[in-house]
Amino acid sequence: MAGGEELKLLGWWAPGVSPYVLRAQMALAVKGLSYEYLPEDRWCKSDLLIASNPVYKKVPVLIHNGKPICESLLIVEYLDDALGLPGNGKPILPADPYSRALARFWAAYANDKLFPSCAGILKTVKQEERAGKVEETLSGLRHLEAILAECSKGEVEAPFFGGDAIGFLDIALGCYLPWFEAVGRLAGLGPLVDPARTPKLAAWAERFRVAEPVKALLPGVDELEEYITKVLYPKWNIAVTSN
Ligand SMILES: N[C@@H](CCC(=O)N[C@@H](CS)C(=O)NCC(=O)O)C(=O)O
C-alpha cells in the first residue's frame, strides 16, 4: 500500500533471477513505493496471473487498485505517469521529448537485441554460433558505451544514464547486470561489461550495483548461476558439462 494506493506485483518464484521482475521492483524502489509481492509458481500459474495477463501469462504484472499493467517497461512508465513523484522526487523518464524517445529506443534495444544475444551465448552450443552471439553482445555494449558518453557530453561525467539520478535507461539496463556477469562466468569469457572494452559502461555498472535503493534487490551472481544451470539448462537441453 502506498498513500491509499493498492499495489501488488506478480513476480517470479525465485527472487532476483527474472530481469523483468527485477526491473519493475527497481522502479517501485526508486519511487519509494511499497507493494505486496505475489510470487508465481513456475509450474502452476495462478488464476490471478492468467486473468491479469491473459495474452502472455508472464510476470511481472503490476496490479494498481485492481487494474493490471503488463510488460516491465510499461510498468516503469506507468509508475511515473500514475503515481507522481514520490521517492527521490524525480521522474524516471527524462522530461525532454527527444531524450525520452532515445531512452525508450535503447531500452527496447536492450530487451529485443542485447539480452537475447547475451542469453544466446549460453543457449548456442556450436562454436561459430556462440562466437556470433558473443560479438553481438559486445557490439551492443559498445553502443551503450557511446550513449553513456553522449549523456555526459560537455559536462562533468553524469553518474547515470538518467543524469544525477537513476532513470529509465538505468533501470532498463541495470536489471540485466547480474545476467551479464553470470553469462560471462558460465561461458568462461570473463566480465562482459569489461573496463578495458567499455570503461564508461563498466564504471556505470559499478555505481549502479551499489546505488540506493536498487542494490538490495540485485541477486548474488552465484545464486543466479545456480538458477541458470539447475533450472534453465535442463529447459534449454544444455548439459552442465558443456561449458
Ligand atoms: N517482455 C516481458 C517479458 C516477461 C517474461 O519473459 N517473464 C518471464 C519470467 S523472466 C515469465 O513470466 N515466464 C513465464 C513463461 O514464459 O511462461 C516483460 O518485459 O515483462
PDB file of C-alpha atoms and ligand atoms in Angstrom:
ATOM      1  CA  MET A   1       0.000   0.000   0.000  1.00  0.00           C
ATOM      2  CA  ALA A   2       1.277   3.467  -0.809  1.00  0.00           C
ATOM      3  CA  GLY A   3      -0.681   6.548   0.283  1.00  0.00           C
ATOM      4  CA  GLY A   4      -4.086   4.875  -0.159  1.00  0.00           C
ATOM      5  CA  GLU A   5      -2.978   3.223  -3.417  1.00  0.00           C
ATOM      6  CA  GLU A   6      -3.060  -0.558  -3.525  1.00  0.00           C
ATOM      7  CA  LEU A   7      -0.084  -2.012  -5.362  1.00  0.00           C
ATOM      8  CA  LYS A   8       0.574  -5.703  -5.951  1.00  0.00           C
ATOM      9  CA  LEU A   9       3.368  -7.153  -8.036  1.00  0.00           C
ATOM     10  CA  LEU A  10       3.031 -10.596  -9.540  1.00  0.00           C
ATOM     11  CA  GLY A  11       6.630 -11.790  -9.620  1.00  0.00           C
ATOM     12  CA  TRP A  12       8.770 -14.855 -10.136  1.00  0.00           C
ATOM     13  CA  TRP A  13       9.046 -17.666  -7.563  1.00  0.00           C
ATOM     14  CA  ALA A  14      12.863 -17.371  -7.396  1.00  0.00           C
ATOM     15  CA  PRO A  15      13.745 -13.836  -6.269  1.00  0.00           C
ATOM     16  CA  GLY A  16      16.080 -11.715  -8.373  1.00  0.00           C
ATOM     17  CA  VAL A  17      16.527 -14.080 -11.309  1.00  0.00           C
ATOM     18  CA  SER A  18      13.918 -12.579 -13.634  1.00  0.00           C
ATOM     19  CA  PRO A  19      15.403  -9.365 -15.034  1.00  0.00           C
ATOM     20  CA  TYR A  20      11.892  -8.222 -15.955  1.00  0.00           C
ATOM     21  CA  VAL A  21      10.501  -8.619 -12.459  1.00  0.00           C
ATOM     22  CA  LEU A  22      13.667  -7.021 -11.098  1.00  0.00           C
ATOM     23  CA  ARG A  23      13.093  -4.068 -13.406  1.00  0.00           C
ATOM     24  CA  ALA A  24       9.609  -3.459 -12.004  1.00  0.00           C
ATOM     25  CA  GLN A  25      10.934  -3.864  -8.461  1.00  0.00           C
ATOM     26  CA  MET A  26      13.726  -1.366  -9.143  1.00  0.00           C
ATOM     27  CA  ALA A  27      11.241   1.219 -10.410  1.00  0.00           C
ATOM     28  CA  LEU A  28       8.995   0.686  -7.369  1.00  0.00           C
ATOM     29  CA  ALA A  29      12.034   1.089  -5.101  1.00  0.00           C
ATOM     30  CA  VAL A  30      13.226   4.256  -6.871  1.00  0.00           C
ATOM     31  CA  LYS A  31       9.704   5.643  -6.412  1.00  0.00           C
ATOM     32  CA  GLY A  32       9.781   4.587  -2.750  1.00  0.00           C
ATOM     33  CA  LEU A  33       6.501   2.720  -3.163  1.00  0.00           C
ATOM     34  CA  SER A  34       5.553  -0.223  -1.000  1.00  0.00           C
ATOM     35  CA  TYR A  35       3.662  -3.110  -2.509  1.00  0.00           C
ATOM     36  CA  GLU A  36       2.646  -6.688  -1.936  1.00  0.00           C
ATOM     37  CA  TYR A  37       4.852  -9.216  -3.763  1.00  0.00           C
ATOM     38  CA  LEU A  38       2.987 -12.265  -5.004  1.00  0.00           C
ATOM     39  CA  PRO A  39       5.408 -14.936  -6.307  1.00  0.00           C
ATOM     40  CA  GLU A  40       4.180 -17.050  -9.193  1.00  0.00           C
ATOM     41  CA  ASP A  41       4.741 -20.779  -9.218  1.00  0.00           C
ATOM     42  CA  ARG A  42       6.701 -21.687 -12.340  1.00  0.00           C
ATOM     43  CA  TRP A  43       4.800 -24.945 -12.789  1.00  0.00           C
ATOM     44  CA  CYS A  44       1.327 -23.715 -11.995  1.00  0.00           C
ATOM     45  CA  LYS A  45       0.397 -20.144 -12.777  1.00  0.00           C
ATOM     46  CA  SER A  46      -2.216 -18.564 -10.543  1.00  0.00           C
ATOM     47  CA  ASP A  47      -5.712 -17.679 -11.738  1.00  0.00           C
ATOM     48  CA  LEU A  48      -4.829 -14.083 -10.864  1.00  0.00           C
ATOM     49  CA  LEU A  49      -1.882 -14.114 -13.300  1.00  0.00           C
ATOM     50  CA  ILE A  50      -3.907 -15.740 -16.064  1.00  0.00           C
ATOM     51  CA  ALA A  51      -6.721 -13.233 -15.575  1.00  0.00           C
ATOM     52  CA  SER A  52      -4.319 -10.273 -15.321  1.00  0.00           C
ATOM     53  CA  ASN A  53      -2.107 -11.138 -18.302  1.00  0.00           C
ATOM     54  CA  PRO A  54      -4.280 -13.412 -20.449  1.00  0.00           C
ATOM     55  CA  VAL A  55      -2.264 -12.708 -23.606  1.00  0.00           C
ATOM     56  CA  TYR A  56       1.260 -13.651 -22.462  1.00  0.00           C
ATOM     57  CA  LYS A  57       0.622 -15.136 -18.983  1.00  0.00           C
ATOM     58  CA  LYS A  58       4.017 -13.767 -17.920  1.00  0.00           C
ATOM     59  CA  VAL A  59       5.349 -11.820 -14.984  1.00  0.00           C
ATOM     60  CA  PRO A  60       5.777  -9.093 -13.947  1.00  0.00           C
ATOM     61  CA  VAL A  61       2.253  -7.754 -13.691  1.00  0.00           C
ATOM     62  CA  LEU A  62       1.616  -4.709 -11.548  1.00  0.00           C
ATOM     63  CA  ILE A  63      -1.895  -4.504 -10.141  1.00  0.00           C
ATOM     64  CA  HIS A  64      -2.771  -0.943  -9.178  1.00  0.00           C
ATOM     65  CA  ASN A  65      -6.067  -0.571  -7.347  1.00  0.00           C
ATOM     66  CA  GLY A  66      -7.271  -3.743  -9.068  1.00  0.00           C
ATOM     67  CA  LYS A  67      -6.105  -2.764 -12.576  1.00  0.00           C
ATOM     68  CA  PRO A  68      -3.373  -4.917 -14.167  1.00  0.00           C
ATOM     69  CA  ILE A  69      -0.432  -3.448 -16.097  1.00  0.00           C
ATOM     70  CA  CYS A  70       1.727  -5.930 -18.034  1.00  0.00           C
ATOM     71  CA  GLU A  71       5.238  -5.696 -19.549  1.00  0.00           C
ATOM     72  CA  SER A  72       8.110  -4.485 -17.419  1.00  0.00           C
ATOM     73  CA  LEU A  73       8.997  -1.360 -19.405  1.00  0.00           C
ATOM     74  CA  LEU A  74       5.351  -0.293 -19.462  1.00  0.00           C
ATOM     75  CA  ILE A  75       5.162  -0.812 -15.710  1.00  0.00           C
ATOM     76  CA  VAL A  76       8.120   1.552 -15.221  1.00  0.00           C
ATOM     77  CA  GLU A  77       6.467   4.188 -17.408  1.00  0.00           C
ATOM     78  CA  TYR A  78       3.118   3.670 -15.708  1.00  0.00           C
ATOM     79  CA  LEU A  79       4.574   4.281 -12.252  1.00  0.00           C
ATOM     80  CA  ASP A  80       5.915   7.607 -13.497  1.00  0.00           C
ATOM     81  CA  ASP A  81       2.608   8.572 -15.122  1.00  0.00           C
ATOM     82  CA  ALA A  82       0.187   7.364 -12.490  1.00  0.00           C
ATOM     83  CA  LEU A  83       1.944   7.744  -9.184  1.00  0.00           C
ATOM     84  CA  GLY A  84       3.704  11.085  -9.488  1.00  0.00           C
ATOM     85  CA  LEU A  85       6.992  11.858  -7.826  1.00  0.00           C
ATOM     86  CA  PRO A  86       7.380  10.064  -4.525  1.00  0.00           C
ATOM     87  CA  GLY A  87      10.813   8.632  -3.655  1.00  0.00           C
ATOM     88  CA  ASN A  88      13.639  10.832  -4.926  1.00  0.00           C
ATOM     89  CA  GLY A  89      11.184  13.459  -6.216  1.00  0.00           C
ATOM     90  CA  LYS A  90      12.292  12.987  -9.831  1.00  0.00           C
ATOM     91  CA  PRO A  91      10.533  11.407 -12.784  1.00  0.00           C
ATOM     92  CA  ILE A  92      12.123   8.176 -14.034  1.00  0.00           C
ATOM     93  CA  LEU A  93      11.724   9.151 -17.699  1.00  0.00           C
ATOM     94  CA  PRO A  94      13.521  12.265 -18.927  1.00  0.00           C
ATOM     95  CA  ALA A  95      11.332  15.369 -19.272  1.00  0.00           C
ATOM     96  CA  ASP A  96      12.676  16.362 -22.707  1.00  0.00           C
ATOM     97  CA  PRO A  97      10.736  14.559 -25.501  1.00  0.00           C
ATOM     98  CA  TYR A  98      13.848  13.773 -27.548  1.00  0.00           C
ATOM     99  CA  SER A  99      15.685  12.339 -24.532  1.00  0.00           C
ATOM    100  CA  ARG A 100      12.571  10.293 -23.710  1.00  0.00           C
ATOM    101  CA  ALA A 101      12.482   8.886 -27.241  1.00  0.00           C
ATOM    102  CA  LEU A 102      16.174   7.974 -27.047  1.00  0.00           C
ATOM    103  CA  ALA A 103      15.790   6.337 -23.641  1.00  0.00           C
ATOM    104  CA  ARG A 104      12.846   4.292 -24.960  1.00  0.00           C
ATOM    105  CA  PHE A 105      14.776   3.299 -28.094  1.00  0.00           C
ATOM    106  CA  TRP A 106      17.773   1.979 -26.147  1.00  0.00           C
ATOM    107  CA  ALA A 107      15.582   0.291 -23.549  1.00  0.00           C
ATOM    108  CA  ALA A 108      13.788  -1.564 -26.358  1.00  0.00           C
ATOM    109  CA  TYR A 109      17.178  -2.401 -27.890  1.00  0.00           C
ATOM    110  CA  ALA A 110      18.362  -3.888 -24.582  1.00  0.00           C
ATOM    111  CA  ASN A 111      15.192  -6.004 -24.441  1.00  0.00           C
ATOM    112  CA  ASP A 112      14.909  -7.099 -28.030  1.00  0.00           C
ATOM    113  CA  LYS A 113      18.552  -7.443 -29.103  1.00  0.00           C
ATOM    114  CA  LEU A 114      21.134  -7.182 -26.345  1.00  0.00           C
ATOM    115  CA  PHE A 115      19.670  -9.522 -23.733  1.00  0.00           C
ATOM    116  CA  PRO A 116      18.604 -12.220 -26.238  1.00  0.00           C
ATOM    117  CA  SER A 117      22.149 -12.161 -27.699  1.00  0.00           C
ATOM    118  CA  CYS A 118      23.633 -12.444 -24.226  1.00  0.00           C
ATOM    119  CA  ALA A 119      21.376 -15.347 -23.178  1.00  0.00           C
ATOM    120  CA  GLY A 120      22.047 -16.831 -26.634  1.00  0.00           C
ATOM    121  CA  ILE A 121      25.719 -17.232 -25.683  1.00  0.00           C
ATOM    122  CA  LEU A 122      24.655 -19.961 -23.273  1.00  0.00           C
ATOM    123  CA  LYS A 123      21.888 -21.387 -25.439  1.00  0.00           C
ATOM    124  CA  THR A 124      24.044 -21.990 -28.510  1.00  0.00           C
ATOM    125  CA  VAL A 125      26.312 -24.993 -28.444  1.00  0.00           C
ATOM    126  CA  LYS A 126      28.039 -24.689 -31.854  1.00  0.00           C
ATOM    127  CA  GLN A 127      31.289 -22.750 -31.566  1.00  0.00           C
ATOM    128  CA  GLU A 128      30.618 -20.449 -34.535  1.00  0.00           C
ATOM    129  CA  GLU A 129      27.103 -19.556 -33.465  1.00  0.00           C
ATOM    130  CA  ARG A 130      28.289 -18.867 -29.950  1.00  0.00           C
ATOM    131  CA  ALA A 131      31.059 -16.578 -31.245  1.00  0.00           C
ATOM    132  CA  GLY A 132      28.385 -14.681 -33.210  1.00  0.00           C
ATOM    133  CA  LYS A 133      26.302 -14.179 -30.054  1.00  0.00           C
ATOM    134  CA  VAL A 134      29.371 -13.001 -28.141  1.00  0.00           C
ATOM    135  CA  GLU A 135      30.151 -10.457 -30.860  1.00  0.00           C
ATOM    136  CA  GLU A 136      26.515  -9.251 -30.973  1.00  0.00           C
ATOM    137  CA  THR A 137      26.558  -8.801 -27.189  1.00  0.00           C
ATOM    138  CA  LEU A 138      29.864  -6.924 -27.145  1.00  0.00           C
ATOM    139  CA  SER A 139      28.741  -4.735 -30.030  1.00  0.00           C
ATOM    140  CA  GLY A 140      25.532  -3.899 -28.108  1.00  0.00           C
ATOM    141  CA  LEU A 141      27.553  -2.974 -25.046  1.00  0.00           C
ATOM    142  CA  ARG A 142      29.760  -0.727 -27.214  1.00  0.00           C
ATOM    143  CA  HIS A 143      26.622   1.071 -28.447  1.00  0.00           C
ATOM    144  CA  LEU A 144      25.600   1.703 -24.856  1.00  0.00           C
ATOM    145  CA  GLU A 145      29.082   2.942 -24.004  1.00  0.00           C
ATOM    146  CA  ALA A 146      28.640   5.556 -26.746  1.00  0.00           C
ATOM    147  CA  ILE A 147      25.184   6.527 -25.437  1.00  0.00           C
ATOM    148  CA  LEU A 148      26.550   6.948 -21.938  1.00  0.00           C
ATOM    149  CA  ALA A 149      29.302   9.208 -23.297  1.00  0.00           C
ATOM    150  CA  GLU A 150      26.603  11.202 -25.131  1.00  0.00           C
ATOM    151  CA  CYS A 151      24.622  11.624 -21.876  1.00  0.00           C
ATOM    152  CA  SER A 152      27.644  13.317 -20.276  1.00  0.00           C
ATOM    153  CA  LYS A 153      28.689  15.368 -23.300  1.00  0.00           C
ATOM    154  CA  GLY A 154      30.196  18.735 -22.412  1.00  0.00           C
ATOM    155  CA  GLU A 155      29.599  18.303 -18.688  1.00  0.00           C
ATOM    156  CA  VAL A 156      31.184  16.696 -15.702  1.00  0.00           C
ATOM    157  CA  GLU A 157      30.585  12.964 -16.222  1.00  0.00           C
ATOM    158  CA  ALA A 158      26.983  12.151 -15.263  1.00  0.00           C
ATOM    159  CA  PRO A 159      26.863   9.165 -12.919  1.00  0.00           C
ATOM    160  CA  PHE A 160      23.810   7.619 -14.590  1.00  0.00           C
ATOM    161  CA  PHE A 161      22.117   7.491 -17.986  1.00  0.00           C
ATOM    162  CA  GLY A 162      19.402   9.498 -16.244  1.00  0.00           C
ATOM    163  CA  GLY A 163      21.911  12.185 -15.173  1.00  0.00           C
ATOM    164  CA  ASP A 164      22.345  12.680 -11.422  1.00  0.00           C
ATOM    165  CA  ALA A 165      19.679  10.135 -10.521  1.00  0.00           C
ATOM    166  CA  ILE A 166      18.771   6.634 -11.682  1.00  0.00           C
ATOM    167  CA  GLY A 167      16.482   6.969 -14.707  1.00  0.00           C
ATOM    168  CA  PHE A 168      14.608   4.888 -17.271  1.00  0.00           C
ATOM    169  CA  LEU A 169      17.590   3.505 -19.172  1.00  0.00           C
ATOM    170  CA  ASP A 170      19.491   2.822 -15.937  1.00  0.00           C
ATOM    171  CA  ILE A 171      16.623   0.604 -14.781  1.00  0.00           C
ATOM    172  CA  ALA A 172      16.024  -0.913 -18.230  1.00  0.00           C
ATOM    173  CA  LEU A 173      19.671  -1.967 -18.494  1.00  0.00           C
ATOM    174  CA  GLY A 174      20.625  -2.335 -14.825  1.00  0.00           C
ATOM    175  CA  CYS A 175      18.229  -5.256 -14.365  1.00  0.00           C
ATOM    176  CA  TYR A 176      20.454  -7.261 -16.742  1.00  0.00           C
ATOM    177  CA  LEU A 177      23.743  -6.638 -14.892  1.00  0.00           C
ATOM    178  CA  PRO A 178      23.639  -9.867 -12.834  1.00  0.00           C
ATOM    179  CA  TRP A 179      22.938 -11.791 -16.049  1.00  0.00           C
ATOM    180  CA  PHE A 180      25.847 -10.193 -17.927  1.00  0.00           C
ATOM    181  CA  GLU A 181      28.115 -11.253 -15.093  1.00  0.00           C
ATOM    182  CA  ALA A 182      26.720 -14.765 -14.763  1.00  0.00           C
ATOM    183  CA  VAL A 183      26.800 -15.425 -18.524  1.00  0.00           C
ATOM    184  CA  GLY A 184      30.397 -14.134 -18.749  1.00  0.00           C
ATOM    185  CA  ARG A 185      31.413 -16.508 -15.966  1.00  0.00           C
ATOM    186  CA  LEU A 186      29.491 -19.551 -17.184  1.00  0.00           C
ATOM    187  CA  ALA A 187      30.775 -19.151 -20.740  1.00  0.00           C
ATOM    188  CA  GLY A 188      34.340 -18.656 -19.475  1.00  0.00           C
ATOM    189  CA  LEU A 189      34.556 -15.211 -21.096  1.00  0.00           C
ATOM    190  CA  GLY A 190      35.297 -13.085 -18.048  1.00  0.00           C
ATOM    191  CA  PRO A 191      33.282  -9.908 -17.456  1.00  0.00           C
ATOM    192  CA  LEU A 192      31.151  -8.933 -20.454  1.00  0.00           C
ATOM    193  CA  VAL A 193      30.960  -5.357 -19.163  1.00  0.00           C
ATOM    194  CA  ASP A 194      34.721  -5.033 -19.172  1.00  0.00           C
ATOM    195  CA  PRO A 195      36.571  -1.823 -18.123  1.00  0.00           C
ATOM    196  CA  ALA A 196      39.116  -2.446 -20.902  1.00  0.00           C
ATOM    197  CA  ARG A 197      36.480  -2.541 -23.675  1.00  0.00           C
ATOM    198  CA  THR A 198      33.776  -0.235 -22.312  1.00  0.00           C
ATOM    199  CA  PRO A 199      35.269   1.823 -19.459  1.00  0.00           C
ATOM    200  CA  LYS A 200      32.365   4.225 -19.008  1.00  0.00           C
ATOM    201  CA  LEU A 201      29.800   1.451 -19.005  1.00  0.00           C
ATOM    202  CA  ALA A 202      31.867  -0.606 -16.545  1.00  0.00           C
ATOM    203  CA  ALA A 203      32.148   2.410 -14.202  1.00  0.00           C
ATOM    204  CA  TRP A 204      28.391   2.985 -14.540  1.00  0.00           C
ATOM    205  CA  ALA A 205      27.739  -0.693 -13.694  1.00  0.00           C
ATOM    206  CA  GLU A 206      29.869  -0.398 -10.552  1.00  0.00           C
ATOM    207  CA  ARG A 207      27.956   2.735  -9.472  1.00  0.00           C
ATOM    208  CA  PHE A 208      24.589   1.183 -10.243  1.00  0.00           C
ATOM    209  CA  ARG A 209      25.328  -2.029  -8.305  1.00  0.00           C
ATOM    210  CA  VAL A 210      25.925  -0.116  -5.074  1.00  0.00           C
ATOM    211  CA  ALA A 211      23.334   2.633  -5.604  1.00  0.00           C
ATOM    212  CA  GLU A 212      20.446   3.047  -3.223  1.00  0.00           C
ATOM    213  CA  PRO A 213      17.741   1.831  -3.436  1.00  0.00           C
ATOM    214  CA  VAL A 214      18.474  -0.795  -6.103  1.00  0.00           C
ATOM    215  CA  LYS A 215      21.469  -2.550  -4.548  1.00  0.00           C
ATOM    216  CA  ALA A 216      19.390  -4.570  -2.086  1.00  0.00           C
ATOM    217  CA  LEU A 217      17.375  -6.024  -4.972  1.00  0.00           C
ATOM    218  CA  LEU A 218      20.239  -7.343  -7.088  1.00  0.00           C
ATOM    219  CA  PRO A 219      20.680 -11.096  -6.711  1.00  0.00           C
ATOM    220  CA  GLY A 220      24.026 -12.687  -5.891  1.00  0.00           C
ATOM    221  CA  VAL A 221      25.727 -13.863  -9.076  1.00  0.00           C
ATOM    222  CA  ASP A 222      26.446 -17.282  -7.525  1.00  0.00           C
ATOM    223  CA  GLU A 223      22.737 -17.802  -6.893  1.00  0.00           C
ATOM    224  CA  LEU A 224      21.867 -16.672 -10.397  1.00  0.00           C
ATOM    225  CA  GLU A 225      24.448 -19.066 -11.880  1.00  0.00           C
ATOM    226  CA  GLU A 226      22.926 -21.878  -9.861  1.00  0.00           C
ATOM    227  CA  TYR A 227      19.458 -20.984 -11.147  1.00  0.00           C
ATOM    228  CA  ILE A 228      20.710 -20.891 -14.741  1.00  0.00           C
ATOM    229  CA  THR A 229      22.482 -24.245 -14.531  1.00  0.00           C
ATOM    230  CA  LYS A 230      19.876 -26.080 -12.448  1.00  0.00           C
ATOM    231  CA  VAL A 231      16.633 -24.627 -13.824  1.00  0.00           C
ATOM    232  CA  LEU A 232      17.333 -23.167 -17.258  1.00  0.00           C
ATOM    233  CA  TYR A 233      19.951 -25.539 -18.676  1.00  0.00           C
ATOM    234  CA  PRO A 234      17.574 -28.517 -18.486  1.00  0.00           C
ATOM    235  CA  LYS A 235      14.845 -26.368 -20.075  1.00  0.00           C
ATOM    236  CA  TRP A 236      17.249 -25.393 -22.882  1.00  0.00           C
ATOM    237  CA  ASN A 237      18.536 -29.010 -23.157  1.00  0.00           C
ATOM    238  CA  ILE A 238      22.059 -27.997 -22.230  1.00  0.00           C
ATOM    239  CA  ALA A 239      24.286 -30.391 -20.329  1.00  0.00           C
ATOM    240  CA  VAL A 240      26.091 -28.705 -17.426  1.00  0.00           C
ATOM    241  CA  THR A 241      29.365 -30.203 -18.635  1.00  0.00           C
ATOM    242  CA  SER A 242      29.122 -28.316 -21.965  1.00  0.00           C
ATOM    243  CA  ASN A 243      30.955 -25.277 -20.515  1.00  0.00           C
TER     244      ASN A 243
HETATM  245  N1  LIG B   1       8.532  -8.761 -22.254  1.00  0.00           N
HETATM  246  C1  LIG B   1       8.175  -9.203 -20.921  1.00  0.00           C
HETATM  247  C2  LIG B   1       8.951 -10.467 -20.614  1.00  0.00           C
HETATM  248  C3  LIG B   1       8.457 -11.129 -19.320  1.00  0.00           C
HETATM  249  C4  LIG B   1       8.991 -12.549 -19.144  1.00  0.00           C
HETATM  250  O1  LIG B   1       9.586 -13.155 -20.054  1.00  0.00           O
HETATM  251  N2  LIG B   1       8.732 -13.117 -17.950  1.00  0.00           N
HETATM  252  C5  LIG B   1       9.127 -14.478 -17.669  1.00  0.00           C
HETATM  253  C6  LIG B   1       9.896 -14.525 -16.361  1.00  0.00           C
HETATM  254  S1  LIG B   1      11.552 -13.938 -16.639  1.00  0.00           S
HETATM  255  C7  LIG B   1       7.875 -15.323 -17.481  1.00  0.00           C
HETATM  256  O2  LIG B   1       6.892 -14.906 -16.929  1.00  0.00           O
HETATM  257  N3  LIG B   1       7.937 -16.567 -17.952  1.00  0.00           N
HETATM  258  C8  LIG B   1       6.870 -17.495 -17.804  1.00  0.00           C
HETATM  259  C9  LIG B   1       6.538 -18.143 -19.094  1.00  0.00           C
HETATM  260  O3  LIG B   1       7.244 -17.913 -20.097  1.00  0.00           O
HETATM  261  O4  LIG B   1       5.579 -18.911 -19.129  1.00  0.00           O
HETATM  262  C10 LIG B   1       8.457  -8.064 -19.939  1.00  0.00           C
HETATM  263  O5  LIG B   1       9.315  -7.214 -20.220  1.00  0.00           O
HETATM  264  O6  LIG B   1       7.773  -8.003 -18.891  1.00  0.00           O
END
